[in-house]
Amino acid sequence: MAEPVQEELSALAAIFCGPHEWEVLSRSETDGTIFRIHTKAEGFMDADIPLELVFHLPVNYPSCLPRISVNSEQLTRAQCVTVKEKLLEQAESLLSEPMVHELVLWIQQNLRHILNQLETGSGNAKCTFSTSTTVDDGLWITLLHLDHMRAKTKYVKTVEKWASDLRLTGRLMFMGKMILILLQGDRNNLKEYLTLQKTSKVDVDSSGKKCKEKMISVLFETKVQTEHKRFLAFEVKEYSALDELQKEFETAGLKKLFSEFVLALVK
């Protein structure tokens, strides 16, 4: 069993440590590991719905998706099948990283939305669920600050791909040691981007080993206002002086954002 998977199983056992919350059903060098998690998620009328989630991690996990089964005394078979399908869709965005805890958190936060969709007859529609319990419509903008990029070329390509895949526009901006990512798009897609940024091994540490981004901060997030420019594409830009960077923000109608958040980084 790969070390990251062993670490994930140990972490899951520590997290789901209550009575009957966690049970390893089988372990095999050829078939992988099967375990069961009992948890609860918010359903209709804020009522907690008990869920039995069985995960089968194949030997080549997390390079491939886990197998998942869902059962609940309070859900129909059709509802359980839909929840399983939505979990697998979410798992695809987490491929190559240990993902079980992320999936459990996601279903705890989104079960109500899935059930509501089934009630309104839109359960088969392709939908992006929020990573929080509130779903917001319209165009949003967010500003992120990165502490550093060691593997810059690979990192930049990864950010460009994520922005493209999630239909986000904006700027990846470098000025001296300052690194900013300004993103514009659907709020759910912005949240998914941030999940990718925090859970993927996008950089390397001081020893050259792949690592997750731990030094990222969200400086600002809001709905796009009438004075804000709509970015048509995602571009990577380098600035030689602060006034060049300031002009970029002012052209985008973000002068106040620059004054309140960006200037604080250079003081």
PDB file of C-alpha atoms in Angstrom, residues 52-216:
ATOM      1  CA  GLU A  52     -23.454   4.566   5.266  1.00  0.00           C
ATOM      2  CA  LEU A  53     -20.607   5.127   2.806  1.00  0.00           C
ATOM      3  CA  VAL A  54     -18.512   2.174   1.676  1.00  0.00           C
ATOM      4  CA  PHE A  55     -15.287   2.994  -0.151  1.00  0.00           C
ATOM      5  CA  HIS A  56     -13.210   0.472  -2.091  1.00  0.00           C
ATOM      6  CA  LEU A  57      -9.737   1.856  -2.786  1.00  0.00           C
ATOM      7  CA  PRO A  58      -8.083  -0.151  -5.615  1.00  0.00           C
ATOM      8  CA  VAL A  59      -4.345  -0.808  -5.406  1.00  0.00           C
ATOM      9  CA  ASN A  60      -3.615   2.012  -7.879  1.00  0.00           C
ATOM     10  CA  TYR A  61      -5.734   4.571  -5.970  1.00  0.00           C
ATOM     11  CA  PRO A  62      -5.554   7.601  -5.944  1.00  0.00           C
ATOM     12  CA  SER A  63      -4.484   7.435  -9.606  1.00  0.00           C
ATOM     13  CA  CYS A  64      -7.915   5.925 -10.229  1.00  0.00           C
ATOM     14  CA  LEU A  65     -11.306   6.599  -8.684  1.00  0.00           C
ATOM     15  CA  PRO A  66     -12.481   4.722  -5.602  1.00  0.00           C
ATOM     16  CA  ARG A  67     -15.559   2.538  -5.854  1.00  0.00           C
ATOM     17  CA  ILE A  68     -18.354   3.912  -3.691  1.00  0.00           C
ATOM     18  CA  SER A  69     -21.666   2.598  -2.404  1.00  0.00           C
ATOM     19  CA  VAL A  70     -24.230   4.659  -0.520  1.00  0.00           C
ATOM     20  CA  ASN A  71     -26.979   3.418   1.797  1.00  0.00           C
ATOM     21  CA  SER A  72     -29.401   5.130   4.155  1.00  0.00           C
ATOM     22  CA  GLU A  73     -32.558   4.088   5.976  1.00  0.00           C
ATOM     23  CA  GLN A  74     -34.039   7.494   5.155  1.00  0.00           C
ATOM     24  CA  LEU A  75     -33.262   7.575   1.415  1.00  0.00           C
ATOM     25  CA  THR A  76     -34.773   5.607  -1.449  1.00  0.00           C
ATOM     26  CA  ARG A  77     -32.586   3.393  -3.615  1.00  0.00           C
ATOM     27  CA  ALA A  78     -32.856   5.920  -6.457  1.00  0.00           C
ATOM     28  CA  GLN A  79     -31.712   8.716  -4.142  1.00  0.00           C
ATOM     29  CA  CYS A  80     -28.747   6.621  -2.956  1.00  0.00           C
ATOM     30  CA  VAL A  81     -27.746   5.925  -6.572  1.00  0.00           C
ATOM     31  CA  THR A  82     -27.864   9.635  -7.416  1.00  0.00           C
ATOM     32  CA  VAL A  83     -25.782  10.531  -4.357  1.00  0.00           C
ATOM     33  CA  LYS A  84     -23.216   7.927  -5.429  1.00  0.00           C
ATOM     34  CA  GLU A  85     -23.097   9.380  -8.964  1.00  0.00           C
ATOM     35  CA  LYS A  86     -22.577  12.900  -7.633  1.00  0.00           C
ATOM     36  CA  LEU A  87     -19.811  11.693  -5.314  1.00  0.00           C
ATOM     37  CA  LEU A  88     -18.017  10.049  -8.246  1.00  0.00           C
ATOM     38  CA  GLU A  89     -18.350  13.230 -10.309  1.00  0.00           C
ATOM     39  CA  GLN A  90     -16.770  15.171  -7.453  1.00  0.00           C
ATOM     40  CA  ALA A  91     -14.047  12.518  -7.099  1.00  0.00           C
ATOM     41  CA  GLU A  92     -12.979  13.126 -10.699  1.00  0.00           C
ATOM     42  CA  SER A  93     -11.909  16.661  -9.753  1.00  0.00           C
ATOM     43  CA  LEU A  94      -9.742  15.254  -6.922  1.00  0.00           C
ATOM     44  CA  LEU A  95      -8.047  12.512  -8.937  1.00  0.00           C
ATOM     45  CA  SER A  96      -4.391  11.731  -8.039  1.00  0.00           C
ATOM     46  CA  GLU A  97      -4.826  12.972  -4.450  1.00  0.00           C
ATOM     47  CA  PRO A  98      -6.192  11.151  -1.369  1.00  0.00           C
ATOM     48  CA  MET A  99      -9.817  12.265  -1.487  1.00  0.00           C
ATOM     49  CA  VAL A 100     -12.060  10.313   0.874  1.00  0.00           C
ATOM     50  CA  HIS A 101     -12.302  12.940   3.614  1.00  0.00           C
ATOM     51  CA  GLU A 102     -12.910  15.658   0.999  1.00  0.00           C
ATOM     52  CA  LEU A 103     -15.745  13.558  -0.444  1.00  0.00           C
ATOM     53  CA  VAL A 104     -17.338  12.989   2.957  1.00  0.00           C
ATOM     54  CA  LEU A 105     -17.194  16.719   3.727  1.00  0.00           C
ATOM     55  CA  TRP A 106     -18.609  17.497   0.295  1.00  0.00           C
ATOM     56  CA  ILE A 107     -21.626  15.228   0.666  1.00  0.00           C
ATOM     57  CA  GLN A 108     -22.276  16.557   4.175  1.00  0.00           C
ATOM     58  CA  GLN A 109     -22.454  20.040   2.669  1.00  0.00           C
ATOM     59  CA  ASN A 110     -24.329  19.221  -0.544  1.00  0.00           C
ATOM     60  CA  LEU A 111     -26.761  16.379   0.203  1.00  0.00           C
ATOM     61  CA  ARG A 112     -29.647  18.795   0.649  1.00  0.00           C
ATOM     62  CA  HIS A 113     -28.992  20.366  -2.775  1.00  0.00           C
ATOM     63  CA  ILE A 114     -28.915  16.935  -4.437  1.00  0.00           C
ATOM     64  CA  LEU A 115     -32.188  15.892  -2.818  1.00  0.00           C
ATOM     65  CA  ASN A 116     -33.806  19.214  -3.732  1.00  0.00           C
ATOM     66  CA  GLN A 117     -32.805  18.691  -7.355  1.00  0.00           C
ATOM     67  CA  LEU A 118     -34.372  15.255  -7.344  1.00  0.00           C
ATOM     68  CA  GLU A 119     -37.573  16.710  -5.871  1.00  0.00           C
ATOM     69  CA  THR A 120     -37.772  19.326  -8.639  1.00  0.00           C
ATOM     70  CA  GLY A 121     -37.062  16.773 -11.345  1.00  0.00           C
ATOM     71  CA  SER A 122     -33.638  18.076 -12.320  1.00  0.00           C
ATOM     72  CA  GLY A 123     -31.567  15.375 -10.635  1.00  0.00           C
ATOM     73  CA  ASN A 124     -30.136  14.110 -13.920  1.00  0.00           C
ATOM     74  CA  ALA A 125     -28.925  17.524 -15.005  1.00  0.00           C
ATOM     75  CA  LYS A 126     -25.215  18.187 -14.937  1.00  0.00           C
ATOM     76  CA  CYS A 127     -24.628  20.545 -12.046  1.00  0.00           C
ATOM     77  CA  THR A 128     -21.740  22.033 -10.152  1.00  0.00           C
ATOM     78  CA  PHE A 129     -22.394  22.043  -6.426  1.00  0.00           C
ATOM     79  CA  SER A 130     -20.906  24.521  -4.055  1.00  0.00           C
ATOM     80  CA  THR A 131     -18.291  23.490  -1.520  1.00  0.00           C
ATOM     81  CA  SER A 132     -20.361  25.408   1.009  1.00  0.00           C
ATOM     82  CA  THR A 133     -24.035  25.081   1.883  1.00  0.00           C
ATOM     83  CA  THR A 134     -25.010  28.275   0.066  1.00  0.00           C
ATOM     84  CA  VAL A 135     -25.243  28.490  -3.695  1.00  0.00           C
ATOM     85  CA  ASP A 136     -24.720  31.911  -5.252  1.00  0.00           C
ATOM     86  CA  ASP A 137     -25.570  32.954  -8.793  1.00  0.00           C
ATOM     87  CA  GLY A 138     -23.930  35.577 -10.982  1.00  0.00           C
ATOM     88  CA  LEU A 139     -20.369  36.639 -11.716  1.00  0.00           C
ATOM     89  CA  TRP A 140     -17.933  36.868  -8.797  1.00  0.00           C
ATOM     90  CA  ILE A 141     -14.377  38.081  -8.414  1.00  0.00           C
ATOM     91  CA  THR A 142     -11.724  36.911  -5.964  1.00  0.00           C
ATOM     92  CA  LEU A 143      -8.143  37.950  -5.252  1.00  0.00           C
ATOM     93  CA  LEU A 144      -5.635  35.374  -3.996  1.00  0.00           C
ATOM     94  CA  HIS A 145      -2.120  35.880  -2.661  1.00  0.00           C
ATOM     95  CA  LEU A 146       0.603  33.233  -2.988  1.00  0.00           C
ATOM     96  CA  ASP A 147       3.697  33.305  -0.835  1.00  0.00           C
ATOM     97  CA  HIS A 148       5.997  31.756  -3.450  1.00  0.00           C
ATOM     98  CA  MET A 149       6.356  29.470  -6.451  1.00  0.00           C
ATOM     99  CA  ARG A 150       9.371  27.193  -6.554  1.00  0.00           C
ATOM    100  CA  ALA A 151       8.415  25.192  -9.659  1.00  0.00           C
ATOM    101  CA  LYS A 152       7.179  28.298 -11.464  1.00  0.00           C
ATOM    102  CA  THR A 153       6.809  26.965 -15.031  1.00  0.00           C
ATOM    103  CA  LYS A 154       4.777  23.914 -13.975  1.00  0.00           C
ATOM    104  CA  TYR A 155       2.796  25.926 -11.444  1.00  0.00           C
ATOM    105  CA  VAL A 156       1.815  28.555 -14.013  1.00  0.00           C
ATOM    106  CA  LYS A 157       0.706  25.916 -16.542  1.00  0.00           C
ATOM    107  CA  THR A 158      -1.400  24.232 -13.857  1.00  0.00           C
ATOM    108  CA  VAL A 159      -3.106  27.509 -12.895  1.00  0.00           C
ATOM    109  CA  GLU A 160      -3.804  28.266 -16.573  1.00  0.00           C
ATOM    110  CA  LYS A 161      -5.340  24.813 -17.060  1.00  0.00           C
ATOM    111  CA  TRP A 162      -7.552  25.100 -13.992  1.00  0.00           C
ATOM    112  CA  ALA A 163      -8.762  28.551 -15.077  1.00  0.00           C
ATOM    113  CA  SER A 164      -9.534  27.209 -18.564  1.00  0.00           C
ATOM    114  CA  ASP A 165     -11.300  24.078 -17.300  1.00  0.00           C
ATOM    115  CA  LEU A 166     -13.449  26.095 -14.890  1.00  0.00           C
ATOM    116  CA  ARG A 167     -14.127  28.903 -17.394  1.00  0.00           C
ATOM    117  CA  LEU A 168     -12.488  31.525 -15.188  1.00  0.00           C
ATOM    118  CA  THR A 169     -10.905  34.708 -16.501  1.00  0.00           C
ATOM    119  CA  GLY A 170      -8.522  37.188 -14.885  1.00  0.00           C
ATOM    120  CA  ARG A 171      -4.811  37.568 -14.238  1.00  0.00           C
ATOM    121  CA  LEU A 172      -1.876  35.731 -12.686  1.00  0.00           C
ATOM    122  CA  MET A 173       0.322  38.654 -11.671  1.00  0.00           C
ATOM    123  CA  PHE A 174       3.994  38.755 -10.708  1.00  0.00           C
ATOM    124  CA  MET A 175       5.729  41.849  -9.343  1.00  0.00           C
ATOM    125  CA  GLY A 176       9.037  41.202  -7.654  1.00  0.00           C
ATOM    126  CA  LYS A 177       8.306  38.548  -5.027  1.00  0.00           C
ATOM    127  CA  MET A 178       4.603  39.348  -4.980  1.00  0.00           C
ATOM    128  CA  ILE A 179       2.285  36.793  -6.613  1.00  0.00           C
ATOM    129  CA  LEU A 180      -1.412  37.536  -7.030  1.00  0.00           C
ATOM    130  CA  ILE A 181      -4.195  35.617  -8.756  1.00  0.00           C
ATOM    131  CA  LEU A 182      -7.257  37.634  -9.755  1.00  0.00           C
ATOM    132  CA  LEU A 183     -10.117  35.384 -10.850  1.00  0.00           C
ATOM    133  CA  GLN A 184     -13.531  36.184 -12.266  1.00  0.00           C
ATOM    134  CA  GLY A 185     -16.365  33.752 -12.956  1.00  0.00           C
ATOM    135  CA  ASP A 186     -19.133  31.652 -11.471  1.00  0.00           C
ATOM    136  CA  ARG A 187     -18.802  31.521  -7.692  1.00  0.00           C
ATOM    137  CA  ASN A 188     -19.103  27.743  -7.534  1.00  0.00           C
ATOM    138  CA  ASN A 189     -16.246  27.467 -10.038  1.00  0.00           C
ATOM    139  CA  LEU A 190     -14.174  29.899  -7.984  1.00  0.00           C
ATOM    140  CA  LYS A 191     -14.705  27.699  -4.936  1.00  0.00           C
ATOM    141  CA  GLU A 192     -13.754  24.617  -6.935  1.00  0.00           C
ATOM    142  CA  TYR A 193     -10.583  26.390  -8.095  1.00  0.00           C
ATOM    143  CA  LEU A 194      -9.646  27.147  -4.502  1.00  0.00           C
ATOM    144  CA  THR A 195     -10.233  23.500  -3.569  1.00  0.00           C
ATOM    145  CA  LEU A 196      -7.898  22.401  -6.375  1.00  0.00           C
ATOM    146  CA  GLN A 197      -5.314  24.978  -5.326  1.00  0.00           C
ATOM    147  CA  LYS A 198      -5.303  23.718  -1.736  1.00  0.00           C
ATOM    148  CA  THR A 199      -5.541  19.973  -2.335  1.00  0.00           C
ATOM    149  CA  SER A 200      -3.282  19.374  -5.371  1.00  0.00           C
ATOM    150  CA  LYS A 201       0.483  18.950  -5.261  1.00  0.00           C
ATOM    151  CA  VAL A 202       1.097  21.967  -7.426  1.00  0.00           C
ATOM    152  CA  ASP A 203       4.555  23.038  -6.205  1.00  0.00           C
ATOM    153  CA  VAL A 204       7.718  21.544  -4.706  1.00  0.00           C
ATOM    154  CA  ASP A 205       9.209  22.064  -1.249  1.00  0.00           C
ATOM    155  CA  SER A 206      12.778  23.109  -0.433  1.00  0.00           C
ATOM    156  CA  SER A 207      13.983  19.551  -1.044  1.00  0.00           C
ATOM    157  CA  GLY A 208      12.336  19.348  -4.453  1.00  0.00           C
ATOM    158  CA  LYS A 209       9.525  17.042  -3.307  1.00  0.00           C
ATOM    159  CA  LYS A 210       6.026  17.695  -4.656  1.00  0.00           C
ATOM    160  CA  CYS A 211       3.837  19.485  -2.128  1.00  0.00           C
ATOM    161  CA  LYS A 212       0.437  21.068  -1.679  1.00  0.00           C
ATOM    162  CA  GLU A 213      -0.054  24.833  -1.543  1.00  0.00           C
ATOM    163  CA  LYS A 214      -0.192  25.801   2.119  1.00  0.00           C
ATOM    164  CA  MET A 215       0.750  29.467   1.780  1.00  0.00           C
ATOM    165  CA  ILE A 216      -2.284  30.844  -0.039  1.00  0.00           C
TER     166      ILE A 216
END
